[in-house]
Amino acid sequence: MGDMRIKYSVIIPTYNRELLLAEALRSVQAALPDCSEVIVVNDGTEFERRTCDLIETLGAVAVKTKGGLGAGAARNIGADRARGQWLLFLDDDDLIAVGYWQAVARYIDAYFQSTDLAYGFCRANPQSDRREMQHAATAQTVFHIQPQAGRSLRSKIAGLGLGFWVSKTLFQKVGGINPELRTNEDTDFCLKLLSAGARCHNTPSQGAVIFQGDHGKAAASSTTKRYGPRQRARYFKHILDSQAEILATDSKTQSWLWKRYLKMEARAGGMQGYQSLRKAAGLAAGRKRLLAAYWAVWRVLAKLDRR
């Protein structure tokens, strides 16, 4: 298939979860629109032969990183390799619902040019049983996509596993995903998109089937669980600092992020969260007091957990 015919590029970062990846790839085949390609970015060890054969059979492309770069960096590599004008993301342990991406493609074809600053996502169907996931992914669903109304930033923030799609123009405009953020990079990315003037579009139906069960050995475990509260707190603080300008336009979303940061700092121990809150500019005194009380409660809970 020539480059001129490719309009949609599905990007799947993966890290040592080949059995789950195989299921994700098979679900992709039932959801692909025309003029598409599938790019698997392997950030772990070399694939086994059976995985390579499956990727080849399905007509997908595998790209190998140096290893251990993280999901954000892997997605950036996939985006660089992508020939499509629109990028569609899927996590390696999740499934995409049959027909979802065809619906996205029809919506894009009807309303957008390739240079439009647009992105979107769908609701999640969380499951802990793989058989139930397969059943949910193959259920026939009608997908209605619409602009996300309202001024709330939080309503326009979603994980990249939630059937997330974005124009490659917009992806490049914001410099892609921050590879230094090993968790919550999706929150940072969405705020960058909105800062760039992007319009968010939402699918109320469940287009992504999200795995919330046992991931097995540590090497293949949930990414978020690999990082402790101190490191996750640093990531949240980076987002608060780097996205301060747009967060100042929505105090509720700003407070939501501060709470996530303060909770992680409280669980990590020490006074860093409280000290950062005291120094924070742009927060009204009343909100600072409420956030300080929130931090104090979580600090007590964290101490009880450590006993």
Coordinates of C-alpha atoms in Angstrom, one line a residue:
M1 CA 0.0 0.0 0.0
G2 CA 1.6 3.3 -1.1
D3 CA 2.2 6.2 1.2
M4 CA -0.4 8.4 -0.5
R5 CA -3.2 5.9 0.4
I6 CA -2.4 5.8 4.1
K7 CA -4.6 8.1 6.1
Y8 CA -4.7 6.5 9.5
S9 CA -1.9 5.1 11.6
V10 CA -2.6 2.9 14.6
I11 CA 0.3 3.0 17.1
I12 CA 0.7 0.3 19.8
P13 CA 3.6 0.7 22.2
T14 CA 4.4 -2.6 23.9
Y15 CA 6.7 -3.9 26.7
N16 CA 7.1 -7.6 27.2
R17 CA 3.4 -8.5 27.0
E18 CA 3.3 -10.6 23.8
L19 CA 0.2 -12.7 24.6
L20 CA -1.8 -9.6 25.5
L21 CA -0.3 -7.8 22.4
A22 CA -1.6 -10.6 20.2
E23 CA -5.1 -10.1 21.5
A24 CA -4.9 -6.3 21.0
L25 CA -3.7 -6.8 17.4
R26 CA -6.6 -9.1 16.6
S27 CA -9.1 -6.6 17.9
V28 CA -7.5 -3.9 15.8
Q29 CA -8.2 -5.9 12.6
A30 CA -11.9 -5.8 13.4
A31 CA -11.9 -2.0 13.9
L32 CA -9.5 -0.7 11.2
P33 CA -10.8 1.8 8.7
D34 CA -9.7 1.8 5.1
C35 CA -6.3 3.3 4.2
S36 CA -4.7 2.3 7.5
E37 CA -1.5 1.0 8.8
V38 CA -0.6 -0.6 12.2
I39 CA 2.7 0.2 13.9
V40 CA 3.8 -1.9 16.9
V41 CA 6.6 -0.2 18.8
N42 CA 8.5 -2.8 20.8
D43 CA 10.1 -1.2 23.9
G44 CA 11.0 -4.5 25.5
T45 CA 13.0 -7.6 24.6
E46 CA 13.0 -9.1 21.1
F47 CA 9.7 -10.6 20.0
E48 CA 9.3 -14.4 19.9
R49 CA 8.9 -15.9 16.4
R50 CA 5.2 -16.4 16.8
T51 CA 4.7 -12.7 17.6
C52 CA 6.7 -11.7 14.5
D53 CA 4.7 -14.1 12.4
L54 CA 1.4 -12.7 13.7
I55 CA 2.5 -9.1 13.0
E56 CA 3.5 -10.1 9.5
T57 CA 0.3 -12.0 8.9
L58 CA -1.8 -9.1 10.0
G59 CA 0.2 -6.7 7.7
A60 CA 1.4 -4.6 10.6
V61 CA 4.9 -3.1 11.0
A62 CA 7.2 -3.7 14.1
V63 CA 9.7 -1.0 15.2
K64 CA 12.3 -1.8 17.9
T65 CA 13.4 0.8 20.4
K66 CA 16.7 0.7 22.4
G67 CA 14.5 -0.8 25.2
G68 CA 13.0 0.7 28.3
L69 CA 12.4 4.2 26.9
G70 CA 8.8 4.2 28.2
A71 CA 5.4 4.3 26.6
G72 CA 5.6 8.1 25.8
A73 CA 8.9 7.8 23.9
A74 CA 7.6 4.6 22.2
R75 CA 4.5 6.5 21.0
N76 CA 6.7 9.3 19.7
I77 CA 8.8 6.8 17.7
G78 CA 5.6 5.3 16.3
A79 CA 4.3 8.8 15.3
D80 CA 7.6 9.6 13.6
R81 CA 7.3 6.4 11.6
A82 CA 3.6 6.9 10.8
R83 CA 2.6 7.7 7.2
G84 CA -1.0 8.6 8.2
Q85 CA -2.5 12.0 8.6
W86 CA -4.3 10.8 11.7
L87 CA -2.8 8.9 14.6
L88 CA -4.9 6.3 16.5
F89 CA -3.5 4.9 19.8
L90 CA -4.0 1.6 21.6
D91 CA -2.3 0.1 24.7
D92 CA -0.9 -3.4 24.3
D93 CA -3.1 -4.9 27.1
D94 CA -6.4 -3.4 25.9
L95 CA -8.8 -4.1 23.1
I96 CA -10.6 -1.8 20.7
A97 CA -14.3 -2.3 20.0
V98 CA -15.3 -3.6 16.6
G99 CA -16.4 -0.7 14.4
Y100 CA -15.0 2.1 16.7
W101 CA -12.2 3.3 14.5
Q102 CA -14.4 3.0 11.4
A103 CA -16.8 5.4 13.1
V104 CA -13.9 7.8 13.9
A105 CA -12.7 7.7 10.3
R106 CA -16.2 8.5 9.0
Y107 CA -16.4 11.5 11.4
I108 CA -12.9 12.7 10.4
D109 CA -13.7 12.3 6.7
A110 CA -16.9 14.3 7.1
Y111 CA -15.6 17.2 9.1
F112 CA -11.8 17.6 9.1
Q113 CA -8.9 18.4 6.9
S114 CA -5.6 16.7 7.8
T115 CA -4.2 20.0 9.2
D116 CA -7.0 20.5 11.6
L117 CA -6.1 20.8 15.3
A118 CA -8.4 18.1 16.5
Y119 CA -8.3 15.1 18.8
G120 CA -10.8 12.8 20.5
F121 CA -11.4 9.7 22.7
C122 CA -14.2 7.4 23.9
R123 CA -15.5 6.0 27.1
A124 CA -13.8 3.0 28.6
N125 CA -15.2 -0.4 29.3
P126 CA -13.0 -1.7 32.2
Q127 CA -12.8 -5.5 32.6
S128 CA -10.7 -7.8 34.7
D129 CA -11.5 -11.0 32.8
R130 CA -9.9 -11.5 29.4
R131 CA -12.9 -13.6 28.1
E132 CA -15.2 -10.8 29.1
M133 CA -13.0 -8.4 27.3
Q134 CA -13.2 -10.4 24.1
H135 CA -17.0 -10.5 24.4
A136 CA -17.2 -6.7 25.0
A137 CA -14.9 -5.9 22.1
T138 CA -17.0 -7.9 19.6
A139 CA -20.4 -6.5 20.7
Q140 CA -22.1 -4.4 18.1
T141 CA -22.2 -0.7 19.2
V142 CA -23.4 2.5 17.5
F143 CA -20.8 5.2 18.0
H144 CA -21.8 8.9 17.9
I145 CA -19.0 11.3 18.0
Q146 CA -19.4 15.0 19.0
P147 CA -17.5 18.1 20.0
Q148 CA -16.8 18.1 23.8
A149 CA -18.7 21.1 25.0
G150 CA -18.0 23.3 28.0
R151 CA -14.9 25.0 29.5
S152 CA -13.8 22.3 31.8
L153 CA -10.3 21.1 31.0
R154 CA -10.8 17.9 32.9
S155 CA -13.6 16.7 30.6
K156 CA -11.1 17.1 27.7
I157 CA -8.3 15.0 29.3
A158 CA -8.2 11.3 28.7
G159 CA -5.8 8.4 28.8
L160 CA -4.2 7.5 25.4
G161 CA -5.6 4.0 25.7
L162 CA -9.2 5.4 25.4
G163 CA -9.5 5.0 21.7
F164 CA -7.5 8.2 21.5
W165 CA -7.0 9.9 18.1
V166 CA -5.2 13.0 17.0
S167 CA -4.1 14.7 13.8
K168 CA -0.5 14.2 13.1
T169 CA -0.2 18.0 12.4
L170 CA -1.4 18.7 16.0
F171 CA 0.8 16.0 17.5
Q172 CA 3.9 17.6 15.8
K173 CA 2.8 21.1 16.7
V174 CA 3.0 20.3 20.4
G175 CA 6.2 18.4 20.1
G176 CA 4.6 15.0 20.8
I177 CA 4.4 13.3 24.2
N178 CA 6.9 14.2 26.9
P179 CA 9.2 11.1 27.1
E180 CA 10.4 12.1 30.6
L181 CA 7.0 11.5 32.1
R182 CA 6.6 7.7 32.7
T183 CA 3.1 8.1 34.1
N184 CA 0.4 10.8 33.5
E185 CA 2.1 11.7 30.3
D186 CA -1.5 11.6 28.8
T187 CA -2.6 14.4 31.1
D188 CA 0.3 16.6 30.2
F189 CA -0.2 15.8 26.5
C190 CA -3.9 16.7 26.5
L191 CA -3.1 20.0 28.2
K192 CA -0.5 20.7 25.6
L193 CA -3.1 20.0 22.9
L194 CA -5.6 22.4 24.5
S195 CA -2.9 25.1 24.9
A196 CA -2.3 24.8 21.2
G197 CA -5.9 25.6 20.4
A198 CA -7.1 22.0 19.8
R199 CA -10.8 21.1 19.7
C200 CA -11.7 18.0 21.7
H201 CA -14.2 15.5 20.4
N202 CA -15.9 12.8 22.6
T203 CA -17.5 9.4 21.9
P204 CA -20.0 8.7 24.8
S205 CA -20.1 5.0 23.9
Q206 CA -17.5 2.5 25.1
G207 CA -15.1 2.1 22.3
A208 CA -12.1 0.8 24.3
V209 CA -12.0 -2.3 26.5
I210 CA -9.5 -1.6 29.3
F211 CA -7.8 -4.5 31.2
Q212 CA -7.8 -4.0 34.9
G213 CA -6.9 -7.5 35.9
D214 CA -3.6 -9.3 36.9
H215 CA -0.7 -8.5 34.6
G216 CA 1.5 -11.2 36.0
K217 CA 5.2 -10.8 36.4
A218 CA 6.7 -7.4 37.3
A219 CA 8.3 -7.0 33.9
A220 CA 4.9 -7.0 32.3
S221 CA 3.0 -5.2 35.1
S222 CA 0.9 -2.1 34.8
T223 CA 3.2 0.9 34.0
T224 CA 1.7 3.1 36.7
K225 CA 2.4 0.5 39.4
R226 CA 6.1 0.4 38.5
Y227 CA 6.7 3.9 39.9
G228 CA 6.6 4.9 43.5
P229 CA 4.7 7.9 45.0
R230 CA 7.8 10.1 45.1
Q231 CA 8.4 9.7 41.4
R232 CA 4.8 10.1 40.5
A233 CA 4.6 13.2 42.6
R234 CA 7.5 14.7 40.6
Y235 CA 5.6 14.0 37.4
F236 CA 2.5 15.7 38.7
K237 CA 4.5 18.7 39.9
H238 CA 6.1 19.0 36.5
I239 CA 2.6 19.1 34.9
L240 CA 1.4 21.8 37.4
D241 CA 4.5 23.9 36.6
S242 CA 4.7 23.5 32.8
Q243 CA 1.0 23.8 32.2
A244 CA 0.3 26.5 34.7
E245 CA -0.9 29.0 32.2
I246 CA -3.8 26.9 30.9
L247 CA -4.6 25.4 34.3
A248 CA -5.1 29.0 35.6
T249 CA -8.2 29.2 33.3
D250 CA -9.9 26.3 35.1
S251 CA -9.6 26.3 38.9
K252 CA -11.4 23.0 39.3
T253 CA -9.1 21.1 37.0
Q254 CA -6.1 22.9 38.6
S255 CA -7.3 21.8 42.1
W256 CA -7.8 18.3 40.8
L257 CA -4.2 18.1 39.7
W258 CA -3.0 19.6 42.9
K259 CA -4.9 17.0 44.9
R260 CA -3.3 14.2 42.9
Y261 CA 0.2 15.7 43.5
L262 CA -0.4 16.3 47.2
K263 CA -1.7 12.7 47.6
M264 CA 1.4 11.3 46.1
E265 CA 3.7 13.5 48.2
A266 CA 1.8 12.5 51.4
R267 CA 2.2 8.9 50.6
A268 CA 5.9 9.5 49.9
G269 CA 6.4 11.1 53.4
G270 CA 8.0 14.3 54.3
M271 CA 6.8 17.9 53.9
Q272 CA 7.6 18.6 50.3
G273 CA 3.9 18.7 49.2
Y274 CA 3.0 21.2 51.9
Q275 CA 6.1 23.4 51.1
S276 CA 5.3 23.4 47.4
L277 CA 1.7 24.4 48.1
R278 CA 2.8 27.3 50.3
K279 CA 5.1 28.6 47.6
A280 CA 2.6 28.2 44.8
A281 CA 1.6 31.3 42.9
G282 CA -1.8 31.9 41.4
L283 CA -3.7 30.0 44.1
A284 CA -6.1 31.9 46.3
A285 CA -5.6 31.7 50.0
G286 CA -8.8 29.9 50.6
R287 CA -8.0 27.2 48.1
K288 CA -4.5 26.8 49.5
R289 CA -6.1 26.1 53.0
L290 CA -8.4 23.5 51.5
L291 CA -5.6 21.8 49.6
A292 CA -3.4 21.9 52.8
A293 CA -6.2 20.1 54.7
Y294 CA -6.4 17.6 51.9
W295 CA -2.7 16.9 52.1
A296 CA -2.8 16.6 55.9
V297 CA -5.6 14.0 55.7
W298 CA -3.6 11.9 53.2
R299 CA -0.5 12.3 55.3
V300 CA -2.3 10.8 58.3
L301 CA -3.7 7.9 56.2
A302 CA -0.2 7.3 54.7
K303 CA 1.3 7.0 58.2
L304 CA -1.4 4.6 59.3
D305 CA -0.7 2.4 56.2
R306 CA 3.0 2.3 57.1
R307 CA 2.3 0.9 60.6

